[in-house]
Short mmCIF file of C-alpha atoms in Angstrom, two decimals:
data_model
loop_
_atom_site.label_atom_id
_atom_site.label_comp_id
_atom_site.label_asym_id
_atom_site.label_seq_id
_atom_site.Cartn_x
_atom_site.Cartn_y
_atom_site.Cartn_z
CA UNK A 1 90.00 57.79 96.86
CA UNK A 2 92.59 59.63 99.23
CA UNK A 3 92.07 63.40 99.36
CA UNK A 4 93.80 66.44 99.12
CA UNK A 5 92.75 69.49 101.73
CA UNK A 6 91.78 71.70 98.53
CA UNK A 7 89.40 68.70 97.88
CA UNK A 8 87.71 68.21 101.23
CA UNK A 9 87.62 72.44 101.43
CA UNK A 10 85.88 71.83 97.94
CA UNK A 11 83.58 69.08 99.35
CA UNK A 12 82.91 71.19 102.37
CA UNK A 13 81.93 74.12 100.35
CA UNK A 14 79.36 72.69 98.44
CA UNK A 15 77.76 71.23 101.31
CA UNK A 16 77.80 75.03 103.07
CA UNK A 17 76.64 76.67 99.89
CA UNK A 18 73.41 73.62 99.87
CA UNK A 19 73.35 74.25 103.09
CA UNK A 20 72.68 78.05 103.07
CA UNK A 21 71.56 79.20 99.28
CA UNK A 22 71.06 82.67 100.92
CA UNK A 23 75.08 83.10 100.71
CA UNK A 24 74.88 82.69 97.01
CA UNK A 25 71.72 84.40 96.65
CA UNK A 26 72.59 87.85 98.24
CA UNK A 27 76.26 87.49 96.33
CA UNK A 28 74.05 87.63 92.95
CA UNK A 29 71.82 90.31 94.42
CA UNK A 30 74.75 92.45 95.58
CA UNK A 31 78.20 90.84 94.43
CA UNK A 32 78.93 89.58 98.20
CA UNK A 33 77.76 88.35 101.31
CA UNK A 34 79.30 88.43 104.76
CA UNK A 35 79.57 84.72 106.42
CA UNK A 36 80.09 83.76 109.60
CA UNK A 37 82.93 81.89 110.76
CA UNK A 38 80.58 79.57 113.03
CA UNK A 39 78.68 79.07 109.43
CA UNK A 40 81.75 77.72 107.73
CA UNK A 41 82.92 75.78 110.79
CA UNK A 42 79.81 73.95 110.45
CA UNK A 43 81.65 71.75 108.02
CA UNK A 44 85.34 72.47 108.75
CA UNK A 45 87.61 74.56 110.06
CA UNK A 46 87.38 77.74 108.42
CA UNK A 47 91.31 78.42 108.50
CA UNK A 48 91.40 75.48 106.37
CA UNK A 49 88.28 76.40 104.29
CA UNK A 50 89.11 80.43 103.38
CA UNK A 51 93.20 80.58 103.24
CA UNK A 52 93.94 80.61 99.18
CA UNK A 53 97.11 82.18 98.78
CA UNK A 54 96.49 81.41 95.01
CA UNK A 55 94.16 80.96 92.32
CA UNK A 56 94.74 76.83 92.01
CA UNK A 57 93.77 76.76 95.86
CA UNK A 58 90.23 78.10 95.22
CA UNK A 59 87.61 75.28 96.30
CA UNK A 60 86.27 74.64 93.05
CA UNK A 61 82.74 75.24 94.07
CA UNK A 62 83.77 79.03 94.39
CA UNK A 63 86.28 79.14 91.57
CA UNK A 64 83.15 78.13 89.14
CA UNK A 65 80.69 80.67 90.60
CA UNK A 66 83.51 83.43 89.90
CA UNK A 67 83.73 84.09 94.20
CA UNK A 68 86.84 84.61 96.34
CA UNK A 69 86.97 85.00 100.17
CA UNK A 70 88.32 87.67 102.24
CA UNK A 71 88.82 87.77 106.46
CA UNK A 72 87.02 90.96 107.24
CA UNK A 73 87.26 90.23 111.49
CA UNK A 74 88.28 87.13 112.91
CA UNK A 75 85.23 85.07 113.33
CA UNK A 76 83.72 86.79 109.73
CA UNK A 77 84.67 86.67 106.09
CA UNK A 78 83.10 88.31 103.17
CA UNK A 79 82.58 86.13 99.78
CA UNK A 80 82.37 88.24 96.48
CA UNK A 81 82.86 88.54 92.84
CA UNK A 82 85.87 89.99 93.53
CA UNK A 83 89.20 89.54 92.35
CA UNK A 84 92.30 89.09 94.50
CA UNK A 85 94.92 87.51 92.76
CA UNK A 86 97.79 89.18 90.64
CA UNK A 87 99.94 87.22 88.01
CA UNK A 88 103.37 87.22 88.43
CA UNK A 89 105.05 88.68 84.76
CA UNK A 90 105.13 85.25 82.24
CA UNK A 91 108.65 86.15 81.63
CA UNK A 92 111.28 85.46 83.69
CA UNK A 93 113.34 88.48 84.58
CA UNK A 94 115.98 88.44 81.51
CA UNK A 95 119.21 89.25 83.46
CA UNK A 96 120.74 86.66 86.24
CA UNK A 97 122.70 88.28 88.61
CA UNK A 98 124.83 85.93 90.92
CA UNK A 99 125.28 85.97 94.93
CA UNK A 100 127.15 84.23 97.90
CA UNK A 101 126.95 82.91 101.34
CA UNK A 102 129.36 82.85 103.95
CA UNK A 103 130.73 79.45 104.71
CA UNK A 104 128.46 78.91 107.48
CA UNK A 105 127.92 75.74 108.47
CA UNK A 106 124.04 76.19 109.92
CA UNK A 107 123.19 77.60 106.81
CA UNK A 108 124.19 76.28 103.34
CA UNK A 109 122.98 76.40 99.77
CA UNK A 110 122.18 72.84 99.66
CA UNK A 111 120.33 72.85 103.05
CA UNK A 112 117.91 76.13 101.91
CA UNK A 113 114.19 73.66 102.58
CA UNK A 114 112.33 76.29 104.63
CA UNK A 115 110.61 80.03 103.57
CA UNK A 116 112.64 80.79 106.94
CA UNK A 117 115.85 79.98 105.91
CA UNK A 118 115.28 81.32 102.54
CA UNK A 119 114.84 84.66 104.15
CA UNK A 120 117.74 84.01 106.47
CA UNK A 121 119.77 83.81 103.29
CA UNK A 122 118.08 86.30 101.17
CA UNK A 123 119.36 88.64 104.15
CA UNK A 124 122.62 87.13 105.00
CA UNK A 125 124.01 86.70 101.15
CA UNK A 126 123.10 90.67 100.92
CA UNK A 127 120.92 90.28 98.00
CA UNK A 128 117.42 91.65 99.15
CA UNK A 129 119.40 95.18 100.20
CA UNK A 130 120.58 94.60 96.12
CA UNK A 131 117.23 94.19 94.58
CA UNK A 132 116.11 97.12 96.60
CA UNK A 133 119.05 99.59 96.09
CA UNK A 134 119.25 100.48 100.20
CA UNK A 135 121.80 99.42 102.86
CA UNK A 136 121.47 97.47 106.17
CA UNK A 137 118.05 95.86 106.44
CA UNK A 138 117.36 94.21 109.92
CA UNK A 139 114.41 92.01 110.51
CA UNK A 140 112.15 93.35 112.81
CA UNK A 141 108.76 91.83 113.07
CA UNK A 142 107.04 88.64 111.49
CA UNK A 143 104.63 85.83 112.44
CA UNK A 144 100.78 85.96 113.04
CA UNK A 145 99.49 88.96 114.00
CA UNK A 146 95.96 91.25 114.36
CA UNK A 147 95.27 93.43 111.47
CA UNK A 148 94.24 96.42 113.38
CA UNK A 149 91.44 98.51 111.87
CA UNK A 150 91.23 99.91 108.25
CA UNK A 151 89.08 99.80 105.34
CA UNK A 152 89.47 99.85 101.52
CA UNK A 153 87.83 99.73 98.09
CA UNK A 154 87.98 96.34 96.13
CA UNK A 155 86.05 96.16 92.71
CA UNK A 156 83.01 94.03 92.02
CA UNK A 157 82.17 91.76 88.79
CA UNK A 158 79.76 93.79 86.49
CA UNK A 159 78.83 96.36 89.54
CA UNK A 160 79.78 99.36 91.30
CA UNK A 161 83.48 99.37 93.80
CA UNK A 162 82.67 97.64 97.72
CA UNK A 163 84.21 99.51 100.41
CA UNK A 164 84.97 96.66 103.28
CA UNK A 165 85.97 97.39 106.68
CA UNK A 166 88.74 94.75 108.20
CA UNK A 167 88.62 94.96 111.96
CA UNK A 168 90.55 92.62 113.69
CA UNK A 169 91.32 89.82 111.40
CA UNK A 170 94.28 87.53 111.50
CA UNK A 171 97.28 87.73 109.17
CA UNK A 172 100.78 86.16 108.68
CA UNK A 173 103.99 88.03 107.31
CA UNK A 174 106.87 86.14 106.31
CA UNK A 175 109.59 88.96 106.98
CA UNK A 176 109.45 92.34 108.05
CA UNK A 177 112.29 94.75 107.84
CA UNK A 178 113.56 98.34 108.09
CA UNK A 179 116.23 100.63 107.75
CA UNK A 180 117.10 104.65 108.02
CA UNK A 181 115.37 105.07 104.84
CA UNK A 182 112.12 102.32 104.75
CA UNK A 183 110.13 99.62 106.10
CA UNK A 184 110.22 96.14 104.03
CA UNK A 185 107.15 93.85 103.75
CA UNK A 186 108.19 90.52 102.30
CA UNK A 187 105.86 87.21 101.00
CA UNK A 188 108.42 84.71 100.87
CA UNK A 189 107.38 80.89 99.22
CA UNK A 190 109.53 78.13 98.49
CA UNK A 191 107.83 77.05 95.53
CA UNK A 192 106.79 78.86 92.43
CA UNK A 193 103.07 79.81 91.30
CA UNK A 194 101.65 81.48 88.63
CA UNK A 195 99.63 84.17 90.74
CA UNK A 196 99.61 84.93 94.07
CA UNK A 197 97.11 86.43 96.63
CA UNK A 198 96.94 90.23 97.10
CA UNK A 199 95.97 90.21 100.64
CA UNK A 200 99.27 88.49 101.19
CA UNK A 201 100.97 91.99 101.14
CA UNK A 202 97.93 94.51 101.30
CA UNK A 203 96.68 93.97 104.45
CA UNK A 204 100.60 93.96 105.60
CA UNK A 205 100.58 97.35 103.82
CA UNK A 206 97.05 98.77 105.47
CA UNK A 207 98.11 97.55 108.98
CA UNK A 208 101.74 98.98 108.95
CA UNK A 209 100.50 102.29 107.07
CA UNK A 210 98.53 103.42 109.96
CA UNK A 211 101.41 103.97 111.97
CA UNK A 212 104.66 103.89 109.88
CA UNK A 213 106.16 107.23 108.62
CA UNK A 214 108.67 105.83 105.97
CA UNK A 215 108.27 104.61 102.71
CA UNK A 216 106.80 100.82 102.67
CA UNK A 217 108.12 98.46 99.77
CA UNK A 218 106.34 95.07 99.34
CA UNK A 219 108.64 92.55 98.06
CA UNK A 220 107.00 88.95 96.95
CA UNK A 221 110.32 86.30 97.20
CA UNK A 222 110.28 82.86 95.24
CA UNK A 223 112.73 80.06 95.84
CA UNK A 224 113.45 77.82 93.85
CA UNK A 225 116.10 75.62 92.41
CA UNK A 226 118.84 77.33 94.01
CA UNK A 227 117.31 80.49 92.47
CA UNK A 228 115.16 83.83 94.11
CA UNK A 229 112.85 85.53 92.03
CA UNK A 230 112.32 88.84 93.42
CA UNK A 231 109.16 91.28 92.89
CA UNK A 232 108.58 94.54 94.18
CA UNK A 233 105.17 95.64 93.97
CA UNK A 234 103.50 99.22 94.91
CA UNK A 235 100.18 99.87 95.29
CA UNK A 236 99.03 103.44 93.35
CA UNK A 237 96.21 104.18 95.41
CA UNK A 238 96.70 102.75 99.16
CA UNK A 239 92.54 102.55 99.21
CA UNK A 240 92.12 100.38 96.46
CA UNK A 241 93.06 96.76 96.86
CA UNK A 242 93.28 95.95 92.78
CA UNK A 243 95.92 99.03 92.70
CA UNK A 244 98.94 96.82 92.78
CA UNK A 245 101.43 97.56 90.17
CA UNK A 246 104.91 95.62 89.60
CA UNK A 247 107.78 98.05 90.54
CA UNK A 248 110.88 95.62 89.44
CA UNK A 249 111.76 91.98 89.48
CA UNK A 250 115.00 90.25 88.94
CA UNK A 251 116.45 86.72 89.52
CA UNK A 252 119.69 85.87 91.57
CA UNK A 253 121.61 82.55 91.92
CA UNK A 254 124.07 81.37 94.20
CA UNK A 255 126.58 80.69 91.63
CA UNK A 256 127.97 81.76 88.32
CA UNK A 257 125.39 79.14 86.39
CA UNK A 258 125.03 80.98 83.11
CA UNK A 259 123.87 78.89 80.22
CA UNK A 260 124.27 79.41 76.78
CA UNK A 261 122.49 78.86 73.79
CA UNK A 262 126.18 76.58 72.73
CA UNK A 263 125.55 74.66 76.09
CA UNK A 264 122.24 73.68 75.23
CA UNK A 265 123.13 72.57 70.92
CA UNK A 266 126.22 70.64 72.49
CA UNK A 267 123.78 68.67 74.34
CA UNK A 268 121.52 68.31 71.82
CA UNK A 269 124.55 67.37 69.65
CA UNK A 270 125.98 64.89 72.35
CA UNK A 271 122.28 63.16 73.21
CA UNK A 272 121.01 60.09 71.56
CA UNK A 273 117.37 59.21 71.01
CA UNK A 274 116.02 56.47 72.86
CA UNK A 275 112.50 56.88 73.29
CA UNK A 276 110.73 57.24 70.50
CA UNK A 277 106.67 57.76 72.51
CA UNK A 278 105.12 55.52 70.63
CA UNK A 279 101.85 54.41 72.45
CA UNK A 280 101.08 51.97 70.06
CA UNK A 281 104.25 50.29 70.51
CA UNK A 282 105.44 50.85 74.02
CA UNK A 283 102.93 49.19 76.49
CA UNK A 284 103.59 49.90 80.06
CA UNK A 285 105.62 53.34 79.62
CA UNK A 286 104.35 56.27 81.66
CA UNK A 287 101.57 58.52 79.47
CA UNK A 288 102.85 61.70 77.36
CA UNK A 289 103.28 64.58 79.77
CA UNK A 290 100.59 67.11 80.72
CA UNK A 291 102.59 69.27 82.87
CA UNK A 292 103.63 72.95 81.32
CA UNK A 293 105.85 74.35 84.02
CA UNK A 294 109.48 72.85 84.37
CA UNK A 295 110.30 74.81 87.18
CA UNK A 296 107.45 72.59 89.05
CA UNK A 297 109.54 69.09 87.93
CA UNK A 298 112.50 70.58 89.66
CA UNK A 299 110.41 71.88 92.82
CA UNK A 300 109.04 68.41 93.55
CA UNK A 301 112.25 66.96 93.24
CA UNK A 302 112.89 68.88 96.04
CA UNK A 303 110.22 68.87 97.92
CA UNK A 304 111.03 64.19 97.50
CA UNK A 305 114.51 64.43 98.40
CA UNK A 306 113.39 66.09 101.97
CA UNK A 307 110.94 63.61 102.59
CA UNK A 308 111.71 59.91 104.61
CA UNK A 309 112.59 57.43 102.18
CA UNK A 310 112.50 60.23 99.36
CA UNK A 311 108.42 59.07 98.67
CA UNK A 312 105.42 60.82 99.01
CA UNK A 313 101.89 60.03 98.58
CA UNK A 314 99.71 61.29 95.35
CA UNK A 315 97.84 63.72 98.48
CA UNK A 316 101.00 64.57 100.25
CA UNK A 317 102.20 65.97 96.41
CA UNK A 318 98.77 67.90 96.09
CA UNK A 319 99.32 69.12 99.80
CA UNK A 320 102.64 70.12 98.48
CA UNK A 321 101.60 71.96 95.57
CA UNK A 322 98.41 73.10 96.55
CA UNK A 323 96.45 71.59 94.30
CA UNK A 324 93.58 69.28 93.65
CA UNK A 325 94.91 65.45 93.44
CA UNK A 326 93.95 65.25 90.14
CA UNK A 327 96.07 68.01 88.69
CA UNK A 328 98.79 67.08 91.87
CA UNK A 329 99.34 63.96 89.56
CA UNK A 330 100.64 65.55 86.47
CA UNK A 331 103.84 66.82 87.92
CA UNK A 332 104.54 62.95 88.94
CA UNK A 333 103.93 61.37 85.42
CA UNK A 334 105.79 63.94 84.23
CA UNK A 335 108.55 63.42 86.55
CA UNK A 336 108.38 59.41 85.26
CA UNK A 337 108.20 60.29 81.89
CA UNK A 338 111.36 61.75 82.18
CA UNK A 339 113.01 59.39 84.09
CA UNK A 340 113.62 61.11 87.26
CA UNK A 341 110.88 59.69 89.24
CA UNK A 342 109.51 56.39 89.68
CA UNK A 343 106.20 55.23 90.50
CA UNK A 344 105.09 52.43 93.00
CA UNK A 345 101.08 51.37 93.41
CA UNK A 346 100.92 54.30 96.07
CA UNK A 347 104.16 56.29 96.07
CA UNK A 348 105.88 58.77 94.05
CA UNK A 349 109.85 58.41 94.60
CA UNK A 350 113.13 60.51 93.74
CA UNK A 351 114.75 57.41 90.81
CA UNK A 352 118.46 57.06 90.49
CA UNK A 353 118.94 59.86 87.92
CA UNK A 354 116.59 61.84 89.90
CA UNK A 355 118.62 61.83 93.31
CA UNK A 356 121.82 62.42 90.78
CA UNK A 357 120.65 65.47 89.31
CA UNK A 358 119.57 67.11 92.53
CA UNK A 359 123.55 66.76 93.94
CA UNK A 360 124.40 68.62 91.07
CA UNK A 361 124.97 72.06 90.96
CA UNK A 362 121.98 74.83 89.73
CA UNK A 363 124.21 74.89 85.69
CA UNK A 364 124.71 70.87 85.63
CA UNK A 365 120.93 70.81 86.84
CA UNK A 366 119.63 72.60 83.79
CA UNK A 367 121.79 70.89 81.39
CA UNK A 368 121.23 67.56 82.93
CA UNK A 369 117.49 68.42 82.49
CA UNK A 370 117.90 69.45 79.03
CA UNK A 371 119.60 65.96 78.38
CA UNK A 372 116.59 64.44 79.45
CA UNK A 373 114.19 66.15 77.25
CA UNK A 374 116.57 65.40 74.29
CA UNK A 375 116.39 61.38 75.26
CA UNK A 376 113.01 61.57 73.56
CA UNK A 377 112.37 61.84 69.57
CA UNK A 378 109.93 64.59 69.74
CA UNK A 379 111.98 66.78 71.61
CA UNK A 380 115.19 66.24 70.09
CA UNK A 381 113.29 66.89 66.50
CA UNK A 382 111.33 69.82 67.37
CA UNK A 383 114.29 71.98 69.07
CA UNK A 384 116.26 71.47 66.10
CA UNK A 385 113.56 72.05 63.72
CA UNK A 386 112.72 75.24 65.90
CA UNK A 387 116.52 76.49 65.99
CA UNK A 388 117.60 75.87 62.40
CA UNK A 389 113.90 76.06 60.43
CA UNK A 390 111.60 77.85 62.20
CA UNK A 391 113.96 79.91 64.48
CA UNK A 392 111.26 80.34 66.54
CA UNK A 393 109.11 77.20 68.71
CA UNK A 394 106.44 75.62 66.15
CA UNK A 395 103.40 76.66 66.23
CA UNK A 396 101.06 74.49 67.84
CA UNK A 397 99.71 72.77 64.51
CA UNK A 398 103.05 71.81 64.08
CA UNK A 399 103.60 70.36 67.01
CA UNK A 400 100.53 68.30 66.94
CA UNK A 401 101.14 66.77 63.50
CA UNK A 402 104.21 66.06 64.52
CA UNK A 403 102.78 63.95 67.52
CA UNK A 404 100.63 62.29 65.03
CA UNK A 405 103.54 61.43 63.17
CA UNK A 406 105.40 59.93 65.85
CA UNK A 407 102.08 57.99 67.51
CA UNK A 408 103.24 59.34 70.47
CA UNK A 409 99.69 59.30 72.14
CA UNK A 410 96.93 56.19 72.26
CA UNK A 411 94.21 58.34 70.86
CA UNK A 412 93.15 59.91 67.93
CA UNK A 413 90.99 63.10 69.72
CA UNK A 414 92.37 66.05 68.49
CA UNK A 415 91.82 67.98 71.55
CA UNK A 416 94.12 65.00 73.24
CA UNK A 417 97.25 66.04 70.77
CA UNK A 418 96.68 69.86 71.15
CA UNK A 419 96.59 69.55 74.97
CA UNK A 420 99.72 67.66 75.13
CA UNK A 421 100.69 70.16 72.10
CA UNK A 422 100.56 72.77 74.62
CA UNK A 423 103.72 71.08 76.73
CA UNK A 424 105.19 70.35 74.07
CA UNK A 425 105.85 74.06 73.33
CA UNK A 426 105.68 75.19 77.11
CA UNK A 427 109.08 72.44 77.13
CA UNK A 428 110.50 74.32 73.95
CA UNK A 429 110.04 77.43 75.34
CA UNK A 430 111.93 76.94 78.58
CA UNK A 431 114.93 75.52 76.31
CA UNK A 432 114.92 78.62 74.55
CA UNK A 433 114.36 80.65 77.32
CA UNK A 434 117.07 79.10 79.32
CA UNK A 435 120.46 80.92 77.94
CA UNK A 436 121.50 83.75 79.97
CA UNK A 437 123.63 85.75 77.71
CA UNK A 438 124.04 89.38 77.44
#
């Protein structure tokens, strides 16, 4: 079976923690162990084998023994029971404010594929000097870069703080920027994650720090269905690396979009049922989904429509969304299950309604999306027993009898219908958290 790089860095990891039991061994001693590069490299590159810029690109053999990696200099890395990931807030920012772009024609809305020209456009549409409250930010540095000498505090699992010296190590800033009043640190990614990697922006921070004399604001940028998500983070002590605090966060669009709770009952109102999910009936259709995020259905639309022939390969999605294949094919199904994808013996493609949806703009998106959820029984019950009997998304017994009901999966496991119970309401939620009304 075709793999993903998270599963060879996974494969390769078990064989260098066989290899060496010393590594693990001093990390239960102590909480860490310093490791060569030349010991990693052994069995891959380690660039490949120690960059997880979130928790779902941890090589399983460390996620299960609790162990993250940090560069320390550039041929050494320290693994330790340390934590160095930060959750983005589960909700959304509540209020959508709305942007433009000049009508360039080397830069447009629809053409927004890269980080790069997400920053370009972050800067040029005037919206990262809004977020910020400040005036006339100019790019000044980015790219690979030394880290310069400085050290830090980072907490251990169950033991005393570890003070680590970085000396030389390699890192990578998306944009830098600065104005009369403060330098501007930015992470910028073009998909959306649940977490994200600290070092992203405190090593930034430590580097910059030793010689910068204004204020330094770390902003993390997603982008995402014609959408930024903006976070400004701080950290309260500048020595300790699990400081980091969330300053502010809001959400900008590049076009009046708003949807209303009306928007969504019309098409609920306007939508007919034709799939019912029956398993036992149904042979052939794609399984019930497993896939919580919606945002992630729209990002691999995407991510298809940029590819050649609008296909990609079950490891070019997981190299996509940094995942495992395994979990890389959950987005997919879902994708099918919904109509907006198609599958082939080796290929995921963008379907008719798929490619349609994507020419649409970021308010006909949503709603078109919300159609699609409403084509099928259980969703098109649920929301309306959720709006006009529960007034709130059923609780997850609910759901799952109601899955039962409707024979929507081949198997009578309980844990099978609360799993899929789980989407179920993760689906509800993002219909009810979709209006943006004052």
């Amino acid at each position: 079976m075709a793999k993903s790089s998270i599963d060879m860095a996974s494969d390769a990891w078990d064989r260098v923690l066989r290899k060496h039991p010393g590594i693990m061994q001093a990390i239960r001693e102590r909480g860490y162990c310093e490791v060569k590069a030349d010991t990693i490299k052994e069995e891959r590159e380690p660039r490949l084998m120690t960059k997880h810029d979130f928790l779902d690109s941890v090589p399983s053999p460390l996620k299960s023994r609790h162990v993250n990696v940090l560069s320390v200099t550039r041929h050494s890395y320290v693994l330790g029971e340390f934590d160095v990931f930060q959750k983005f807030p589960e909700e959304k920012p509540s209020r959508l404010e709305f942007c433009t772009l000049p009508p360039f024609e080397t830069l447009r809305v629809d053409d927004i594929t890269t980080e790069s020209k997400a920053i370009n456009a972050l800067i040029i549409s005037g919206v990262l000097n809004r977020f910020l409250g400040t005036d006339e930010l100019t790019e000044t540095f980015n790219g690979r870069m030394g880290t310069g000498r400085f050290d830090f505090g980072i907490g251990l699992r169950r033991r005393d703080p570890l003070w680590l010296e970085v000396n030389g190590a390699q890192l990578e800033i998306d944009g830098g920027f600065e104005n009369d009043e403060c330098v501007v640190i930015m992470e910028a990614k073009n998909r959306l994650h649940d977490d994200f990697n600290v070092r992203q922006l405190y090593y930034p921070l430590k580097k910059y720090s030793t010689f910068v004399t204004k204020p330094i604001r770390l902003v993390f940028s997603q982008y995402d269905n014609l959408t930024y998500t903006l976070y400004e983070y701080e950290f309260a002590d500048i020595d300790d690396f699990n400081s980091i605090q969330l300053v502010g966060a809001a959400s900008y669009a590049f076009e009046d979009c708003r949807v209303t709770a009306d928007d969504v009952m019309r098409v609920w109102e306007t939508t007919k049922v034709i799939y019912d999910d029956n398993e036992h009936q149904i042979e052939g259709e794609p399984p019930f989904p497993q896939a919580d995020k919606i945002e992630r259905i729209f990002s691999l639309l995407e991510f298809l429509r940029d590819q050649p022939e609008q296909s990609a390969t079950t490891v070019e999605i997981a190299e996509f969304m940094g995942t495992v294949v395994r979990q890389a094919a959950y987005y997919p199904a879902a994708g099918v299950y919904l109509g907006v994808l198609e599958r082939s013996w080796n290929s995921i493609t963008l379907s008719r309604e798929g490619a349609a949806l994507l020419k649409k703009n970021r308010r006909e998106r949503l709603l078109e999306m919300v159609r699609l959820l409403f084509r099928h029984e259980i969703f098109h019950r649920l929301y309306d027993e959720a709006v006009h009997r529960y007034g709130d998304i059923p609780s997850t017994e609910v759901v799952a009898d109601t899955m039962v009901e409707l024979k929507v999966l081949d198997s009578e496991a309980d844990s099978m219908y609360y799993r899929r119970a789980q989407t179920v309401r993760a689906w509800l939620k993002w219909l009810f958290d979709l209006p943006d009304e004052d």
